[in-house]
Amino acid sequence: MQKNKKLKQTKYIFVTGGVLSGVGKGITAASMGAILKAKGYHVTMQKCDPYLNVDAGLLNPVEHGECFVTADGVETDLDLGHYERFLDFETSKYSITLSGSIFKELIDKERSGGFNGKTVQLVPHFTNLVQEKIERASADSDIHIVEIGGTIGDYEGLSFVEAIRLFANKVGRRNCLYISVVYVPWINTSKEFKTKPAQNALKDLRGFGIIPDIVCTRTERPAPKEIQEKIAAFAGIDKDAVVNLPDIKSVYDVPFNVLKSGVLNILNDFVGDDTRPDMSRWEKFSKLRNKEFKKTVKIGLVAKYVGNNDTYMCVTEALKASAAWNEVNLDLVWKNAEEVTEKDLEGLDGIVVPGGFGVRGVEGKILAAKYALEHNVPYLGLCLGLQVACIASARLGGVKNANSEEFGASAKAKNNVIYIMEGQKGKESTGGTMRLGDYPAKLVKGSKTAEIYGSAKVVERHRHRYEVNQKFLPEIEKGGLKVSGTSPDGTLVEFVEAPGKKFFEATQAHPEFKSRPLHPHPLFLEFVKACK
Ligand code: GLN
């Protein structure tokens, strides 16, 4: 895809973190990206993470948060979701670079004789391959931002730091901007900020040959100018290049904080134009998000990992943004799928059943779908949320004990309304083998689904192994649901809806992956609208 590039030479921004991880390096980097994008540049992002997994597909979602899926079908962690939300672009397999995948590629090449007997080493082989990945990920960008996971000095991250240092030799130092995000703690007993850990982190970074162009101090509360000046003096950096980014309520307001900090001058110098970004849509969204509306919608999320926002990040972000643009407050109530009863569902304005795997809590999700059907409560089913809706509907339509092959029902059982997809058998515990990424679907003319999308052809991202057994469509329809979209060849059910109900839409896909704060996904927007 050829984008309208403004710059002849792609420019690179490298973001590292000091002192602690988890201080918002990714959000800071994405916010700078959002500002540059609002200046008219095509901006992309990439995460380099030093862990040894090959992808994030097999990582525990409780420990590691939601598994995000790229359009080209790679299972990644939730950082890429932030990048897509802030920059409104589509990440790809090149947007995530894990040590595990680099090692795998090198070792596979070595085993097949690809190095002609040479010694294979971290430098230059690992570092070269990382640089190649960065070049590929940035192929059509004006500005490409690379976030290095972890903290400076981490043993396992050193080869990535060396790779981004070397990158400046390749493309020219003036085409690279290094940003270091350091944590500056507030010590409550002595009522002061302590800059020593940040100084040490910057010293470490210097030791690896990188002097940052911008240092962002992350603090719990606003830090006085002197703190930034002190860090600048000790680190030998211009004092205007050290800026404070204190905690704020909403991550979507971070771009405004970045703009207040004076970083814009440095970014402008870097790209060579002094225009101000057009942040009008961000401003509108920020106003709506921070406003108290008269109306509140109470939406129940029936899920297994209750209260764990990270595990359902894209879903909750899509709901929050849709509430803001619908001008209602969102009261998101978590319902534990393992315990939920009909009584718990009373009084909800809407029900969401998100994606999920395994038998645990599944009867609660089926109950939620059945409740929504019988009580005409707006329902949005995402992936597993479609499967449980079909099971509930088939049960209502007469298939006693309708179930899914995934939930322990044997393949021979006669009631598997949901069964394993062609070609997926035996792959249940292996990584990267599901039906992953973008797939097109055709929507049924005249269906509510088609009306919501405003088109008969759609493309959504997927991550599943099981599908609707169309043999049961008569019973599913008898229970109240109707197929409203299929794969182009008609073999896979992609969307179902309940005609005549206020709002009952379910999809085998994950539309939440394509929802953006500034442009929420139509299914979410319309769902929240129906709830109000
Ligand atoms: N477990 C179901 C499947 O594999 C649903 C997957 C999901 O919700 N992402 O088909």
JSON list of C-alpha atoms in Angstrom, two decimals, residues 264-370:
[
{"chain": "A", "resi": 264, "resn": "LEU", "atom": "CA", "xyz": [6.98, 20.18, 19.88]},
{"chain": "A", "resi": 265, "resn": "ASN", "atom": "CA", "xyz": [9.95, 22.47, 19.17]},
{"chain": "A", "resi": 266, "resn": "ILE", "atom": "CA", "xyz": [12.31, 19.51, 19.20]},
{"chain": "A", "resi": 267, "resn": "LEU", "atom": "CA", "xyz": [9.99, 17.39, 17.04]},
{"chain": "A", "resi": 268, "resn": "ASN", "atom": "CA", "xyz": [9.61, 20.31, 14.63]},
{"chain": "A", "resi": 269, "resn": "ASP", "atom": "CA", "xyz": [13.36, 20.71, 14.34]},
{"chain": "A", "resi": 270, "resn": "PHE", "atom": "CA", "xyz": [13.67, 16.99, 13.73]},
{"chain": "A", "resi": 271, "resn": "VAL", "atom": "CA", "xyz": [11.20, 16.88, 10.85]},
{"chain": "A", "resi": 272, "resn": "GLY", "atom": "CA", "xyz": [12.10, 20.36, 9.59]},
{"chain": "A", "resi": 273, "resn": "ASP", "atom": "CA", "xyz": [8.73, 22.11, 9.67]},
{"chain": "A", "resi": 274, "resn": "ASP", "atom": "CA", "xyz": [7.32, 24.39, 12.30]},
{"chain": "A", "resi": 275, "resn": "THR", "atom": "CA", "xyz": [3.59, 23.94, 11.79]},
{"chain": "A", "resi": 276, "resn": "ARG", "atom": "CA", "xyz": [1.35, 23.17, 14.73]},
{"chain": "A", "resi": 277, "resn": "PRO", "atom": "CA", "xyz": [-0.51, 19.84, 14.67]},
{"chain": "A", "resi": 278, "resn": "ASP", "atom": "CA", "xyz": [-4.24, 19.86, 14.01]},
{"chain": "A", "resi": 279, "resn": "MET", "atom": "CA", "xyz": [-5.50, 18.29, 17.24]},
{"chain": "A", "resi": 280, "resn": "SER", "atom": "CA", "xyz": [-9.17, 19.30, 16.80]},
{"chain": "A", "resi": 281, "resn": "ARG", "atom": "CA", "xyz": [-10.60, 15.77, 16.80]},
{"chain": "A", "resi": 282, "resn": "TRP", "atom": "CA", "xyz": [-8.44, 14.81, 19.79]},
{"chain": "A", "resi": 283, "resn": "GLU", "atom": "CA", "xyz": [-9.71, 17.92, 21.58]},
{"chain": "A", "resi": 284, "resn": "LYS", "atom": "CA", "xyz": [-13.30, 17.04, 20.82]},
{"chain": "A", "resi": 285, "resn": "PHE", "atom": "CA", "xyz": [-12.79, 13.50, 22.08]},
{"chain": "A", "resi": 286, "resn": "SER", "atom": "CA", "xyz": [-11.02, 14.71, 25.21]},
{"chain": "A", "resi": 287, "resn": "LYS", "atom": "CA", "xyz": [-13.90, 17.08, 26.00]},
{"chain": "A", "resi": 288, "resn": "LEU", "atom": "CA", "xyz": [-16.47, 14.31, 25.56]},
{"chain": "A", "resi": 289, "resn": "ARG", "atom": "CA", "xyz": [-14.46, 11.81, 27.60]},
{"chain": "A", "resi": 290, "resn": "ASN", "atom": "CA", "xyz": [-14.01, 14.15, 30.50]},
{"chain": "A", "resi": 291, "resn": "LYS", "atom": "CA", "xyz": [-17.63, 15.32, 30.55]},
{"chain": "A", "resi": 292, "resn": "GLU", "atom": "CA", "xyz": [-20.35, 14.17, 32.96]},
{"chain": "A", "resi": 293, "resn": "PHE", "atom": "CA", "xyz": [-23.48, 13.46, 30.94]},
{"chain": "A", "resi": 294, "resn": "LYS", "atom": "CA", "xyz": [-27.04, 13.31, 32.25]},
{"chain": "A", "resi": 295, "resn": "LYS", "atom": "CA", "xyz": [-27.49, 9.78, 30.98]},
{"chain": "A", "resi": 296, "resn": "THR", "atom": "CA", "xyz": [-25.55, 6.67, 32.03]},
{"chain": "A", "resi": 297, "resn": "VAL", "atom": "CA", "xyz": [-25.57, 3.28, 30.33]},
{"chain": "A", "resi": 298, "resn": "LYS", "atom": "CA", "xyz": [-24.97, 0.26, 32.51]},
{"chain": "A", "resi": 299, "resn": "ILE", "atom": "CA", "xyz": [-23.23, -2.42, 30.47]},
{"chain": "A", "resi": 300, "resn": "GLY", "atom": "CA", "xyz": [-22.43, -5.86, 31.84]},
{"chain": "A", "resi": 301, "resn": "LEU", "atom": "CA", "xyz": [-19.24, -7.55, 30.62]},
{"chain": "A", "resi": 302, "resn": "VAL", "atom": "CA", "xyz": [-19.71, -11.27, 31.23]},
{"chain": "A", "resi": 303, "resn": "ALA", "atom": "CA", "xyz": [-16.19, -12.61, 31.41]},
{"chain": "A", "resi": 304, "resn": "LYS", "atom": "CA", "xyz": [-13.80, -14.99, 33.08]},
{"chain": "A", "resi": 305, "resn": "TYR", "atom": "CA", "xyz": [-11.05, -12.59, 34.18]},
{"chain": "A", "resi": 306, "resn": "VAL", "atom": "CA", "xyz": [-13.27, -10.18, 36.08]},
{"chain": "A", "resi": 307, "resn": "GLY", "atom": "CA", "xyz": [-11.96, -6.66, 36.67]},
{"chain": "A", "resi": 308, "resn": "ASN", "atom": "CA", "xyz": [-8.79, -7.29, 34.68]},
{"chain": "A", "resi": 309, "resn": "ASN", "atom": "CA", "xyz": [-8.92, -4.40, 32.26]},
{"chain": "A", "resi": 310, "resn": "ASP", "atom": "CA", "xyz": [-5.74, -5.42, 30.46]},
{"chain": "A", "resi": 311, "resn": "THR", "atom": "CA", "xyz": [-7.23, -8.78, 29.49]},
{"chain": "A", "resi": 312, "resn": "TYR", "atom": "CA", "xyz": [-10.09, -7.09, 27.60]},
{"chain": "A", "resi": 313, "resn": "MET", "atom": "CA", "xyz": [-8.30, -3.85, 26.72]},
{"chain": "A", "resi": 314, "resn": "CYS", "atom": "CA", "xyz": [-9.65, -3.37, 23.19]},
{"chain": "A", "resi": 315, "resn": "VAL", "atom": "CA", "xyz": [-13.21, -4.20, 24.25]},
{"chain": "A", "resi": 316, "resn": "THR", "atom": "CA", "xyz": [-13.29, -1.78, 27.17]},
{"chain": "A", "resi": 317, "resn": "GLU", "atom": "CA", "xyz": [-11.57, 0.94, 25.13]},
{"chain": "A", "resi": 318, "resn": "ALA", "atom": "CA", "xyz": [-14.11, 0.50, 22.31]},
{"chain": "A", "resi": 319, "resn": "LEU", "atom": "CA", "xyz": [-16.98, 0.74, 24.81]},
{"chain": "A", "resi": 320, "resn": "LYS", "atom": "CA", "xyz": [-15.56, 3.82, 26.54]},
{"chain": "A", "resi": 321, "resn": "ALA", "atom": "CA", "xyz": [-14.99, 5.65, 23.26]},
{"chain": "A", "resi": 322, "resn": "SER", "atom": "CA", "xyz": [-18.44, 4.68, 21.96]},
{"chain": "A", "resi": 323, "resn": "ALA", "atom": "CA", "xyz": [-20.04, 5.98, 25.16]},
{"chain": "A", "resi": 324, "resn": "ALA", "atom": "CA", "xyz": [-18.22, 9.30, 24.81]},
{"chain": "A", "resi": 325, "resn": "TRP", "atom": "CA", "xyz": [-19.25, 9.79, 21.16]},
{"chain": "A", "resi": 326, "resn": "ASN", "atom": "CA", "xyz": [-22.82, 8.77, 22.10]},
{"chain": "A", "resi": 327, "resn": "GLU", "atom": "CA", "xyz": [-22.66, 11.38, 24.87]},
{"chain": "A", "resi": 328, "resn": "VAL", "atom": "CA", "xyz": [-23.47, 9.04, 27.74]},
{"chain": "A", "resi": 329, "resn": "ASN", "atom": "CA", "xyz": [-21.52, 7.98, 30.84]},
{"chain": "A", "resi": 330, "resn": "LEU", "atom": "CA", "xyz": [-20.41, 4.38, 30.85]},
{"chain": "A", "resi": 331, "resn": "ASP", "atom": "CA", "xyz": [-21.02, 2.25, 33.91]},
{"chain": "A", "resi": 332, "resn": "LEU", "atom": "CA", "xyz": [-19.11, -0.91, 33.06]},
{"chain": "A", "resi": 333, "resn": "VAL", "atom": "CA", "xyz": [-20.05, -3.73, 35.41]},
{"chain": "A", "resi": 334, "resn": "TRP", "atom": "CA", "xyz": [-18.04, -6.92, 35.43]},
{"chain": "A", "resi": 335, "resn": "LYS", "atom": "CA", "xyz": [-20.02, -10.13, 35.73]},
{"chain": "A", "resi": 336, "resn": "ASN", "atom": "CA", "xyz": [-18.11, -13.24, 36.69]},
{"chain": "A", "resi": 337, "resn": "ALA", "atom": "CA", "xyz": [-19.06, -15.82, 34.08]},
{"chain": "A", "resi": 338, "resn": "GLU", "atom": "CA", "xyz": [-18.45, -18.64, 36.55]},
{"chain": "A", "resi": 339, "resn": "GLU", "atom": "CA", "xyz": [-21.05, -17.39, 39.02]},
{"chain": "A", "resi": 340, "resn": "VAL", "atom": "CA", "xyz": [-23.47, -15.22, 37.08]},
{"chain": "A", "resi": 341, "resn": "THR", "atom": "CA", "xyz": [-27.23, -15.83, 37.56]},
{"chain": "A", "resi": 342, "resn": "GLU", "atom": "CA", "xyz": [-30.27, -14.31, 35.84]},
{"chain": "A", "resi": 343, "resn": "LYS", "atom": "CA", "xyz": [-30.72, -12.06, 38.85]},
{"chain": "A", "resi": 344, "resn": "ASP", "atom": "CA", "xyz": [-27.26, -10.55, 38.35]},
{"chain": "A", "resi": 345, "resn": "LEU", "atom": "CA", "xyz": [-28.24, -9.55, 34.83]},
{"chain": "A", "resi": 346, "resn": "GLU", "atom": "CA", "xyz": [-31.35, -7.63, 35.85]},
{"chain": "A", "resi": 347, "resn": "GLY", "atom": "CA", "xyz": [-31.18, -3.87, 35.36]},
{"chain": "A", "resi": 348, "resn": "LEU", "atom": "CA", "xyz": [-28.44, -3.92, 32.75]},
{"chain": "A", "resi": 349, "resn": "ASP", "atom": "CA", "xyz": [-28.87, -1.68, 29.69]},
{"chain": "A", "resi": 350, "resn": "GLY", "atom": "CA", "xyz": [-26.70, -4.00, 27.63]},
{"chain": "A", "resi": 351, "resn": "ILE", "atom": "CA", "xyz": [-24.64, -7.18, 27.75]},
{"chain": "A", "resi": 352, "resn": "VAL", "atom": "CA", "xyz": [-21.27, -7.92, 26.13]},
{"chain": "A", "resi": 353, "resn": "VAL", "atom": "CA", "xyz": [-19.78, -11.39, 25.90]},
{"chain": "A", "resi": 354, "resn": "PRO", "atom": "CA", "xyz": [-16.17, -10.98, 24.74]},
{"chain": "A", "resi": 355, "resn": "GLY", "atom": "CA", "xyz": [-13.80, -13.57, 23.28]},
{"chain": "A", "resi": 356, "resn": "GLY", "atom": "CA", "xyz": [-12.55, -16.46, 25.37]},
{"chain": "A", "resi": 357, "resn": "PHE", "atom": "CA", "xyz": [-11.16, -19.96, 25.42]},
{"chain": "A", "resi": 358, "resn": "GLY", "atom": "CA", "xyz": [-11.94, -23.12, 27.36]},
{"chain": "A", "resi": 359, "resn": "VAL", "atom": "CA", "xyz": [-14.89, -24.47, 29.27]},
{"chain": "A", "resi": 360, "resn": "ARG", "atom": "CA", "xyz": [-14.50, -22.41, 32.44]},
{"chain": "A", "resi": 361, "resn": "GLY", "atom": "CA", "xyz": [-17.38, -19.95, 32.85]},
{"chain": "A", "resi": 362, "resn": "VAL", "atom": "CA", "xyz": [-18.99, -20.88, 29.57]},
{"chain": "A", "resi": 363, "resn": "GLU", "atom": "CA", "xyz": [-22.42, -21.80, 31.00]},
{"chain": "A", "resi": 364, "resn": "GLY", "atom": "CA", "xyz": [-22.61, -18.28, 32.49]},
{"chain": "A", "resi": 365, "resn": "LYS", "atom": "CA", "xyz": [-21.95, -16.80, 29.06]},
{"chain": "A", "resi": 366, "resn": "ILE", "atom": "CA", "xyz": [-24.61, -19.01, 27.46]},
{"chain": "A", "resi": 367, "resn": "LEU", "atom": "CA", "xyz": [-26.99, -17.88, 30.19]},
{"chain": "A", "resi": 368, "resn": "ALA", "atom": "CA", "xyz": [-26.19, -14.23, 29.46]},
{"chain": "A", "resi": 369, "resn": "ALA", "atom": "CA", "xyz": [-26.94, -14.68, 25.74]},
{"chain": "A", "resi": 370, "resn": "LYS", "atom": "CA", "xyz": [-30.18, -16.51, 26.52]}
]
